[in-house]
CSV table of N, CA and C in Angstrom, one decimal:
chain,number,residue,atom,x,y,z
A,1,UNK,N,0.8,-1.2,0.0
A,1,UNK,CA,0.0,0.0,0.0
A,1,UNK,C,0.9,1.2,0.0
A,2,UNK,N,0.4,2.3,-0.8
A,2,UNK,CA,1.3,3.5,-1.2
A,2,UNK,C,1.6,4.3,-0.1
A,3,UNK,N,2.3,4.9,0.7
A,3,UNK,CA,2.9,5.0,2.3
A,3,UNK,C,3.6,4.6,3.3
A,4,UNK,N,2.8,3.2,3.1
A,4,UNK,CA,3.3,2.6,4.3
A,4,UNK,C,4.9,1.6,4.2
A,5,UNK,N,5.6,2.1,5.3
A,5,UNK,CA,6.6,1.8,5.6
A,5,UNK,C,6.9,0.2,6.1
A,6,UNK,N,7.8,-0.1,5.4
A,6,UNK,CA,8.3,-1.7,6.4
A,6,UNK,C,9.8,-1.6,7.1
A,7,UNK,N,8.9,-1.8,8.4
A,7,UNK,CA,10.1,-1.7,9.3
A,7,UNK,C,10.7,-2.7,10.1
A,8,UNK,N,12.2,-3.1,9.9
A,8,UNK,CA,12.0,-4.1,10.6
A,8,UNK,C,11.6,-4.3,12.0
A,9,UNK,N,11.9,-5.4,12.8
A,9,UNK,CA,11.3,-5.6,14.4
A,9,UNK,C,9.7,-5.1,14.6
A,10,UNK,N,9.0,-4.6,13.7
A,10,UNK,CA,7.7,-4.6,13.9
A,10,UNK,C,7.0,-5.7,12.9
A,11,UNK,N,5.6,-5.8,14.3
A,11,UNK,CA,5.1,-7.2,13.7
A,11,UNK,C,4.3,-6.8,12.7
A,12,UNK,N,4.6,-8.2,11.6
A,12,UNK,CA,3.4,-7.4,10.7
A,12,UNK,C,4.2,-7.0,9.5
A,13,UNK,N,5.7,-5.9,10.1
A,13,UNK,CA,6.5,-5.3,9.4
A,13,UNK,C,5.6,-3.6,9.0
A,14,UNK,N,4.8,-3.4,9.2
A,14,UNK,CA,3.9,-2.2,8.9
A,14,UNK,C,3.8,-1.5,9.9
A,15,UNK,N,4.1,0.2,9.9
A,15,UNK,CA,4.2,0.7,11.0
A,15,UNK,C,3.4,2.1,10.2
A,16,UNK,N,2.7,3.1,11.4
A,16,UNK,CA,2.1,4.1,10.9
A,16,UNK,C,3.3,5.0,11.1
A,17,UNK,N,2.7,6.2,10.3
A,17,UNK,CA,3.9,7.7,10.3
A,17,UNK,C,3.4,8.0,11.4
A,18,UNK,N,3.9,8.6,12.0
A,18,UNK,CA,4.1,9.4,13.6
A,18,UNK,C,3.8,10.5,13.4
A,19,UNK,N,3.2,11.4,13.6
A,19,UNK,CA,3.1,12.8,12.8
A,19,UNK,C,2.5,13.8,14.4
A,20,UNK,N,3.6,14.6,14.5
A,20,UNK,CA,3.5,15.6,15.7
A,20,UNK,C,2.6,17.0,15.2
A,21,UNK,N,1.8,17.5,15.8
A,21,UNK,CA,1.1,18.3,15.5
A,21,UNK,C,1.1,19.7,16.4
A,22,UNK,N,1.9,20.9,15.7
A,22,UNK,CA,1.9,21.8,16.9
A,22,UNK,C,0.9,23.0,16.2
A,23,UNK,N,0.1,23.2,16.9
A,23,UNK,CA,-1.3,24.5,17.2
A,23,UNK,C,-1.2,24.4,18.3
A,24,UNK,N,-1.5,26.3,18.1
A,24,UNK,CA,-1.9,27.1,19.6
A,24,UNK,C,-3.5,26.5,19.6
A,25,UNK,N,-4.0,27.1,18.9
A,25,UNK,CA,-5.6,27.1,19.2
A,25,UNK,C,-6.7,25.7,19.0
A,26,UNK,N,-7.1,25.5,20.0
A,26,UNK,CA,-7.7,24.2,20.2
A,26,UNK,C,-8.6,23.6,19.1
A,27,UNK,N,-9.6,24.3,18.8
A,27,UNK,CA,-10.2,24.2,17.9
A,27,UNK,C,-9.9,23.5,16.5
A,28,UNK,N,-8.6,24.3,16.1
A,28,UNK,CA,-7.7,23.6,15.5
A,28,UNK,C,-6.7,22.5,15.7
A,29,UNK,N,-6.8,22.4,16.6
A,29,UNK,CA,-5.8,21.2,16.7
A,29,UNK,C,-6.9,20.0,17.0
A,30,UNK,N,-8.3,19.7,17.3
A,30,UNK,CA,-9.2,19.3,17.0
A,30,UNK,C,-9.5,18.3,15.5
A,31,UNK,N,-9.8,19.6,15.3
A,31,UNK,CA,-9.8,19.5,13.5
A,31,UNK,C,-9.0,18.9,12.7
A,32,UNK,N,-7.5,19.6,12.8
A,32,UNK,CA,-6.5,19.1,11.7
A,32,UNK,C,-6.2,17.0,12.5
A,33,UNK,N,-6.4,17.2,13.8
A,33,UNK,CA,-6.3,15.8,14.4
A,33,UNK,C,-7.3,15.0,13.4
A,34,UNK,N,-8.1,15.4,14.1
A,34,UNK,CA,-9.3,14.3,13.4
A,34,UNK,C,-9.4,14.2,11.7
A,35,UNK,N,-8.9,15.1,11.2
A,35,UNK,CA,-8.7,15.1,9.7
A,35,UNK,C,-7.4,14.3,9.2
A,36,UNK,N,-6.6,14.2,9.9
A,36,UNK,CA,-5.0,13.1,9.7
A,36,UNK,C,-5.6,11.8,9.9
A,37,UNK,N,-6.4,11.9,11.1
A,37,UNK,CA,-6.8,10.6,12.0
A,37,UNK,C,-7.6,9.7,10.7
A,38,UNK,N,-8.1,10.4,10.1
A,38,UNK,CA,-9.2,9.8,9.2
A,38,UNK,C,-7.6,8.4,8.0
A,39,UNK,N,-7.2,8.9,8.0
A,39,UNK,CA,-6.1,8.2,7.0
A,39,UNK,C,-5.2,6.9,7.9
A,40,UNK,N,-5.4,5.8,8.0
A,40,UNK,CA,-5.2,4.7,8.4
A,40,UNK,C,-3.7,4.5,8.3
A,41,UNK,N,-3.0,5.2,7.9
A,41,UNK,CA,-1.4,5.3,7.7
A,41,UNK,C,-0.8,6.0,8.2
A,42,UNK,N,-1.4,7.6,8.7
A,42,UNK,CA,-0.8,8.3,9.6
A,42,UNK,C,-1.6,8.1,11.3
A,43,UNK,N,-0.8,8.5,12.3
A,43,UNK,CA,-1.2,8.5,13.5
A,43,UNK,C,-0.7,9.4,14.2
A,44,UNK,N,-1.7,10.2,14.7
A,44,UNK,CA,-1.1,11.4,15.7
A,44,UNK,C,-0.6,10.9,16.7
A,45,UNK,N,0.9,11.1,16.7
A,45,UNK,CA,1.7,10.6,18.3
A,45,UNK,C,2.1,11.9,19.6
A,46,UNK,N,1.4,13.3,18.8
A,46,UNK,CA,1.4,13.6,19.7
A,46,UNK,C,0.6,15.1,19.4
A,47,UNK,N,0.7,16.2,20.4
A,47,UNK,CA,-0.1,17.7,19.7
A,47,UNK,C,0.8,18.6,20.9
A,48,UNK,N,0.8,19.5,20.3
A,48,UNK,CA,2.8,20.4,20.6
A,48,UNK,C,1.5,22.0,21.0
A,49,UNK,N,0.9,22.7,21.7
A,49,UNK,CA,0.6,23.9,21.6
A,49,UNK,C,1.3,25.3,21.5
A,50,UNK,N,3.1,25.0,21.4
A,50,UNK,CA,3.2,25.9,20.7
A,50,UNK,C,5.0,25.4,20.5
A,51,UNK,N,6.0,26.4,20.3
A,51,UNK,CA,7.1,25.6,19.5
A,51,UNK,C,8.1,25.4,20.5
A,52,UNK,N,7.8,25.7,21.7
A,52,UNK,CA,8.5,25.1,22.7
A,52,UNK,C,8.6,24.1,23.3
A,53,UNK,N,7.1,24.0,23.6
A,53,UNK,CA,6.5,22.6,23.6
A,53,UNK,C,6.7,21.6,22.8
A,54,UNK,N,6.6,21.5,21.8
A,54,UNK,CA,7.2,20.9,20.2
A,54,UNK,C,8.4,20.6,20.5
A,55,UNK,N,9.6,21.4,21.1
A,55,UNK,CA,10.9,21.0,21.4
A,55,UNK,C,11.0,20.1,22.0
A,56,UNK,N,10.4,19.9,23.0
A,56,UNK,CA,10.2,19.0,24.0
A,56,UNK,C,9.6,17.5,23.9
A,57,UNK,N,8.2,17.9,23.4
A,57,UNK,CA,7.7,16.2,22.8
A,57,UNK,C,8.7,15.9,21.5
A,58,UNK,N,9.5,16.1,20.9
A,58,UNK,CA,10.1,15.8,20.0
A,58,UNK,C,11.0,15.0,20.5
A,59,UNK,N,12.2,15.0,21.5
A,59,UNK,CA,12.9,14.2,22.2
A,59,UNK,C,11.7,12.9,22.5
A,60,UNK,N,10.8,12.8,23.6
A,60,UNK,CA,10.3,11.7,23.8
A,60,UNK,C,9.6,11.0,23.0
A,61,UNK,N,8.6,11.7,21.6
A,61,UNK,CA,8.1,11.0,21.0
A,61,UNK,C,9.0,10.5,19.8
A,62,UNK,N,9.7,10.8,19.2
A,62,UNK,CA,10.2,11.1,17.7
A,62,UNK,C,9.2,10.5,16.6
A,63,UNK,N,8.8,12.0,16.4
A,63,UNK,CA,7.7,11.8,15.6
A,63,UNK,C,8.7,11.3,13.8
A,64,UNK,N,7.7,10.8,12.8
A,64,UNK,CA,8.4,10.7,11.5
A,64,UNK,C,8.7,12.5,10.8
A,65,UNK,N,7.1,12.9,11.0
A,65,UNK,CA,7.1,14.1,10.6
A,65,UNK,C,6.2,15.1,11.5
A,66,UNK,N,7.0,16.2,11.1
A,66,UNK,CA,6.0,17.1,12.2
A,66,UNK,C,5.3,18.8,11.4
A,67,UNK,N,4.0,18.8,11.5
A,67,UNK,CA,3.3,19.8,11.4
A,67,UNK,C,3.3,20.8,12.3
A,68,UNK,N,3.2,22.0,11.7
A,68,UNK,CA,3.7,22.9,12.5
A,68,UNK,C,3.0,24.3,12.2
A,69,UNK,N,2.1,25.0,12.8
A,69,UNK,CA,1.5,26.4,12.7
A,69,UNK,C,2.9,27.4,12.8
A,70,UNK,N,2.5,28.6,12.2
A,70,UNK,CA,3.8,29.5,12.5
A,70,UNK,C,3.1,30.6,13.4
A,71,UNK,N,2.1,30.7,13.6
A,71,UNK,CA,1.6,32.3,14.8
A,71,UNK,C,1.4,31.7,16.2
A,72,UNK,N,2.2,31.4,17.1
A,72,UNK,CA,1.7,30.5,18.2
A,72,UNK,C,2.7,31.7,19.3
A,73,UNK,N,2.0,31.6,20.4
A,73,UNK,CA,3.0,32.5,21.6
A,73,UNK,C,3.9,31.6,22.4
A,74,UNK,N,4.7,32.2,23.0
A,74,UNK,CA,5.6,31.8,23.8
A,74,UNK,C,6.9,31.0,22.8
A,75,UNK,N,7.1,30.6,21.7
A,75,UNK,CA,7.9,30.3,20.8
A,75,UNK,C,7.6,29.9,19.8
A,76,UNK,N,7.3,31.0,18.2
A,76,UNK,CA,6.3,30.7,17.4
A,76,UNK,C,7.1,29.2,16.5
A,77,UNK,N,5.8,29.2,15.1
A,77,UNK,CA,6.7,28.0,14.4
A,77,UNK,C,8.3,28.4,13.6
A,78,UNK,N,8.6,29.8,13.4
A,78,UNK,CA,9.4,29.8,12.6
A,78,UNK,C,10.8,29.3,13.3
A,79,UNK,N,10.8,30.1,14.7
A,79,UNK,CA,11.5,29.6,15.5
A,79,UNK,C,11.6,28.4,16.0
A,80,UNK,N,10.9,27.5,15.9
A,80,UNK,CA,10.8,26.0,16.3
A,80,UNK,C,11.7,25.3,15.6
A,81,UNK,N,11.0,25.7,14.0
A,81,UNK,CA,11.7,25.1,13.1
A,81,UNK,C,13.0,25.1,12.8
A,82,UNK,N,13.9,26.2,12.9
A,82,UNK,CA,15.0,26.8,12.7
A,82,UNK,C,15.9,25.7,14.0
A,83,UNK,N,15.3,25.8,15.3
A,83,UNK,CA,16.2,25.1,16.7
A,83,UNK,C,15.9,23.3,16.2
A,84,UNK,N,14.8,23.2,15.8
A,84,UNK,CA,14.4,21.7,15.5
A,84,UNK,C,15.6,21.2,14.6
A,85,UNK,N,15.6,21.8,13.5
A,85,UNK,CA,16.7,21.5,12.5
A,85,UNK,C,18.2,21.4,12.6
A,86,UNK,N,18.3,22.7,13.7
A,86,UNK,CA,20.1,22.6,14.5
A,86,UNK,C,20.1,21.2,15.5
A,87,UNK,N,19.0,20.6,16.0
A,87,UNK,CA,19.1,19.4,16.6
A,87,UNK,C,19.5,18.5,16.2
A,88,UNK,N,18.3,18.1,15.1
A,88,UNK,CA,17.8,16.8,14.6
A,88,UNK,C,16.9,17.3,13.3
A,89,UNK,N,17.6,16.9,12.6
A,89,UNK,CA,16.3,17.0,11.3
A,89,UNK,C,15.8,15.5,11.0
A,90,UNK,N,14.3,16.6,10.9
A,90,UNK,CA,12.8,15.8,10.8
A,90,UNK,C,12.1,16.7,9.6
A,91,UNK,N,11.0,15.8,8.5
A,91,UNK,CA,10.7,16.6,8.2
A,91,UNK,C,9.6,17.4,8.6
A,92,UNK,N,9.4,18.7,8.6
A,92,UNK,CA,8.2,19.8,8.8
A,92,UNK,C,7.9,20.5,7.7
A,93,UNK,N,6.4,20.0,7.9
A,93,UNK,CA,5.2,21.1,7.2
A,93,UNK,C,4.7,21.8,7.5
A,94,UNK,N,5.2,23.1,7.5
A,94,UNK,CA,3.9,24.5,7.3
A,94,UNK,C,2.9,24.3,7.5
A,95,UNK,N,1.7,24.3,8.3
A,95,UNK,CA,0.2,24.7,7.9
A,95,UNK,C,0.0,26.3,8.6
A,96,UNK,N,-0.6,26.8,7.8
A,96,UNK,CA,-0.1,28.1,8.5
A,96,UNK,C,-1.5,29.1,7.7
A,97,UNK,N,-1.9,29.9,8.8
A,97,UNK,CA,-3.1,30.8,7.3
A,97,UNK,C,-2.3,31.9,6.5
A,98,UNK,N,-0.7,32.3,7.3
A,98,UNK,CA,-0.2,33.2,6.7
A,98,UNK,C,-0.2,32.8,5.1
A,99,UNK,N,0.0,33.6,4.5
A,99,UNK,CA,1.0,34.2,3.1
A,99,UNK,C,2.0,33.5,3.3
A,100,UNK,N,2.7,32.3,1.7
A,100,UNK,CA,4.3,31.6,2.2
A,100,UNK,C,5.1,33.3,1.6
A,101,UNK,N,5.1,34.3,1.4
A,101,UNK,CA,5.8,35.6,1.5
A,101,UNK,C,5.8,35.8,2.1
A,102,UNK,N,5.1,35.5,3.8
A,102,UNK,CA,5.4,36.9,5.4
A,102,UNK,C,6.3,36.2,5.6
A,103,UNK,N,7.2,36.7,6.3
A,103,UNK,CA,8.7,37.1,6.8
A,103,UNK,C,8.3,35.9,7.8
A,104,UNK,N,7.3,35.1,8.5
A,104,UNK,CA,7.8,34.2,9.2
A,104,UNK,C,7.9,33.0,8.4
A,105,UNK,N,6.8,32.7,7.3
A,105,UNK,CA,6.9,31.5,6.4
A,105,UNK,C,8.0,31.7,5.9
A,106,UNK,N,9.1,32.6,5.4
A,106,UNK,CA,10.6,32.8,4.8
A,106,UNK,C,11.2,32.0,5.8
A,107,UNK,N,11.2,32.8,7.1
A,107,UNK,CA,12.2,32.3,7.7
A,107,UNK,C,11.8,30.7,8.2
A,108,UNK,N,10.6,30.1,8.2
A,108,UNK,CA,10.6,28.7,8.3
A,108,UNK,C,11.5,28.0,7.3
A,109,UNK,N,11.1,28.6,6.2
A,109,UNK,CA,11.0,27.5,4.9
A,109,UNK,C,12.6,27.8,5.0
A,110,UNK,N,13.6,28.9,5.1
A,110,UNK,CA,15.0,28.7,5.3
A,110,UNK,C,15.8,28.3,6.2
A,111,UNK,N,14.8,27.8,7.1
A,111,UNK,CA,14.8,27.3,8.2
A,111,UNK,C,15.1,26.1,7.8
A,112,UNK,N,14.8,25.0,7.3
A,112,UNK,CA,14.7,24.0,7.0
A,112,UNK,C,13.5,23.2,6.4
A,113,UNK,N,12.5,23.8,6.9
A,113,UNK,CA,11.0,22.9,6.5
A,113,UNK,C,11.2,22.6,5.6
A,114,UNK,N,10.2,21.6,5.0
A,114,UNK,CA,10.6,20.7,3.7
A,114,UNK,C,9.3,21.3,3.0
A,115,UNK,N,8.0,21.8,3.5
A,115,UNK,CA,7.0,22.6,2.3
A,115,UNK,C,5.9,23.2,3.7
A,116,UNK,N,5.2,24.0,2.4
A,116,UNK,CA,4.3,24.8,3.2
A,116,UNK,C,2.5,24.6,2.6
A,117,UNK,N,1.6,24.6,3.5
A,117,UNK,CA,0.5,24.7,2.8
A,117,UNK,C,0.0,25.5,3.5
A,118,UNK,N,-1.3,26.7,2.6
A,118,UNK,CA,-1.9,27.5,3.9
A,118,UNK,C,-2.9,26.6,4.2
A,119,UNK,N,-3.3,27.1,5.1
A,119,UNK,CA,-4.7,26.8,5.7
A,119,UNK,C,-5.7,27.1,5.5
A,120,UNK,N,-6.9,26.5,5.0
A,120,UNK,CA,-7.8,27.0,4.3
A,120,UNK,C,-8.8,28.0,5.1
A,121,UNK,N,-9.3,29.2,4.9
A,121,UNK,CA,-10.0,29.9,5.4
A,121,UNK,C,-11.5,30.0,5.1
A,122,UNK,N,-12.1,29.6,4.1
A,122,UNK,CA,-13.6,28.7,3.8
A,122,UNK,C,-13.7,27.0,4.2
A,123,UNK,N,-14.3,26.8,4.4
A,123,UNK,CA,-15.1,25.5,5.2
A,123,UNK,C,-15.2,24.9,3.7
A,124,UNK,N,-15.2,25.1,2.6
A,124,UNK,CA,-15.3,24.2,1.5
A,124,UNK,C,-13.8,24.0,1.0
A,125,UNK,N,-12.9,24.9,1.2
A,125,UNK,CA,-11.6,24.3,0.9
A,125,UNK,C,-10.9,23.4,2.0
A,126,UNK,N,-11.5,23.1,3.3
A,126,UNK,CA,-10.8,22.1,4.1
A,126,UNK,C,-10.4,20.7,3.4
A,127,UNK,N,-11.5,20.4,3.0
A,127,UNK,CA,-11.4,18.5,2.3
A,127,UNK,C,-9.8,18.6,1.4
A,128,UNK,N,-9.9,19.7,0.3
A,128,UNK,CA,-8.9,19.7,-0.4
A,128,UNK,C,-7.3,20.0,0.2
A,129,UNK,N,-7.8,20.4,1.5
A,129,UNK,CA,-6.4,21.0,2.0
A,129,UNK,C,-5.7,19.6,2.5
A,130,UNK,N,-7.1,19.0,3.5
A,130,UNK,CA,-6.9,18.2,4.0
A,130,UNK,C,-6.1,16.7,3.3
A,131,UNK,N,-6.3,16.5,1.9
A,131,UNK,CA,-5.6,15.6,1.2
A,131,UNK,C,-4.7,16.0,0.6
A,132,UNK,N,-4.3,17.0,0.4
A,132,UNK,CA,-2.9,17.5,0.5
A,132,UNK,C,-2.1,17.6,1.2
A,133,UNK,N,-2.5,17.8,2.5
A,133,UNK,CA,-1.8,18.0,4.0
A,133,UNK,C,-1.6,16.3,4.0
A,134,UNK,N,-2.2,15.6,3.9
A,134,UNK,CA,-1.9,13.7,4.2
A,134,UNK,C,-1.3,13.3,2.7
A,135,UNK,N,-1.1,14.0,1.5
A,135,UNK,CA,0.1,13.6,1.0
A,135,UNK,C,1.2,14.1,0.9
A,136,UNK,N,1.4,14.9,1.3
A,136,UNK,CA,2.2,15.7,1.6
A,136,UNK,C,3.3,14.5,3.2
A,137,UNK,N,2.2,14.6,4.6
A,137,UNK,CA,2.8,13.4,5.4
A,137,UNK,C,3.6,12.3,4.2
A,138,UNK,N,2.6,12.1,3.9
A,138,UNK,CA,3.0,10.8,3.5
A,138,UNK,C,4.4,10.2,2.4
A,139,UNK,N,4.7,11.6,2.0
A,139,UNK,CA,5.6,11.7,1.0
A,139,UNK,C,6.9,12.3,2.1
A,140,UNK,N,6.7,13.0,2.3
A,140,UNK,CA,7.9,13.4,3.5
A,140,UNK,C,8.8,12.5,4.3
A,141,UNK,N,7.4,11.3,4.9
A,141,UNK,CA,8.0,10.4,5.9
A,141,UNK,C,8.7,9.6,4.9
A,142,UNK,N,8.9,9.2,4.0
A,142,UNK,CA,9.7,8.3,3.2
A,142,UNK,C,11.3,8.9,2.8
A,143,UNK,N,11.0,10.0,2.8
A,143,UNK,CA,11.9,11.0,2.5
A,143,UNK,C,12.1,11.8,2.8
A,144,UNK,N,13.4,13.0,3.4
A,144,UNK,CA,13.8,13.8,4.1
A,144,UNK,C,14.0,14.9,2.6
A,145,UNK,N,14.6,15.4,2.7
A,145,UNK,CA,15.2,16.8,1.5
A,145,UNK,C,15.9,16.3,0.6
A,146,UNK,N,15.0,15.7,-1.1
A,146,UNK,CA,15.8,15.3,-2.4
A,146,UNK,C,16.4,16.6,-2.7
A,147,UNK,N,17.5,16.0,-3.6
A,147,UNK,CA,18.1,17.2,-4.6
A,147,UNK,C,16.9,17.5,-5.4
A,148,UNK,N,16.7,18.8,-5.5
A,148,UNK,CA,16.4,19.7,-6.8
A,148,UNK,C,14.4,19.8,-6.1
A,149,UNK,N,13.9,19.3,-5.4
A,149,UNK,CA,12.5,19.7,-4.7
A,149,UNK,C,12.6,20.7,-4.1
A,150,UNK,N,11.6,21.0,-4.7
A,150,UNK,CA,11.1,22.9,-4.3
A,150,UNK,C,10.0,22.9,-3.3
A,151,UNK,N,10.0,23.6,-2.2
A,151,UNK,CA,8.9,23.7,-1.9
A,151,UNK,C,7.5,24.1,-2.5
A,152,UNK,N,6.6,23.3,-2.0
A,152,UNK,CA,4.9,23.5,-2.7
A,152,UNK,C,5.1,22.4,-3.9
A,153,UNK,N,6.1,21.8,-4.1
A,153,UNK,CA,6.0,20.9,-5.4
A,153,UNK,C,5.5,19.4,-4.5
A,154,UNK,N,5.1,18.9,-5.0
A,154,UNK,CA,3.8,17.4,-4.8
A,154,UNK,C,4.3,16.4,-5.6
């Protein structure tokens, strides 16, 4: 099946993507959960409420890939991303309602992130975001940063 990983020592050999989810706002972290959840290949191992936090479940969980809002207080995503990467690089996705032009999606995406998606702001673009955002996981966890991938490319 297209995603899924074989790993050895697990039974079965089939393991789900681990996928860390950091939002501030509950509501949203609701939502984008239950919208990964829906896809039998990823599994939320964890939810970060902002990029400090994220620093931290990232040591105990090690997620495959991690999603990541950029307007959060107390340590937004751009900054997460940037210290995440001087760690341990993992890949990270953008979800973000910013513009990938504001000065904080730059400094993510130079930061290291591997792509960005916005966040849909009508209730009828969710579905479409939302299958993007899970191929997007799903392409990442197999692979960290090829030569010559641009971000926003699929």
């Amino acid at each position: 099946m297209l995603g899924e990983r074989h790993l050895p020592g697990f039974e079965g050999g089939l393991s789900k993507i681990r996928v860390l989810l950091v939002e501030d706002c509950p509501s949203m972290r609701t939502a984008v959960s239950a919208l990964l959840s829906q896809d039998d290949r990823i599994e939320i191992a964890g939810i970060a409420h902002d990029g400090a936090h994220a620093l931290e479940l990232v040591e105990v969980l090690s997620p495959d890939v991690i999603v990541t809002d950029l307007e959060m207080p107390n340590m937004h995503g751009a900054d997460f991303v940037v210290q995440q990467m001087s760690r341990r690089a993992i890949p990270i996705i953008v979800f973000s309602a910013l513009e990938m032009n504001d000065p904080l999606a730059e400094l993510a995406m130079s930061g290291g992130a591997v792509d960005f998606l916005r966040k849909p702001i009508k209730i009828e673009e969710v579905l479409g975001q939302q299958q993007l955002l899970q191929a997007k996981i799903l392409r990442f966890s197999s692979c960290s940063h090829q030569a010559g991938e641009q971000p926003g490319e699929l």
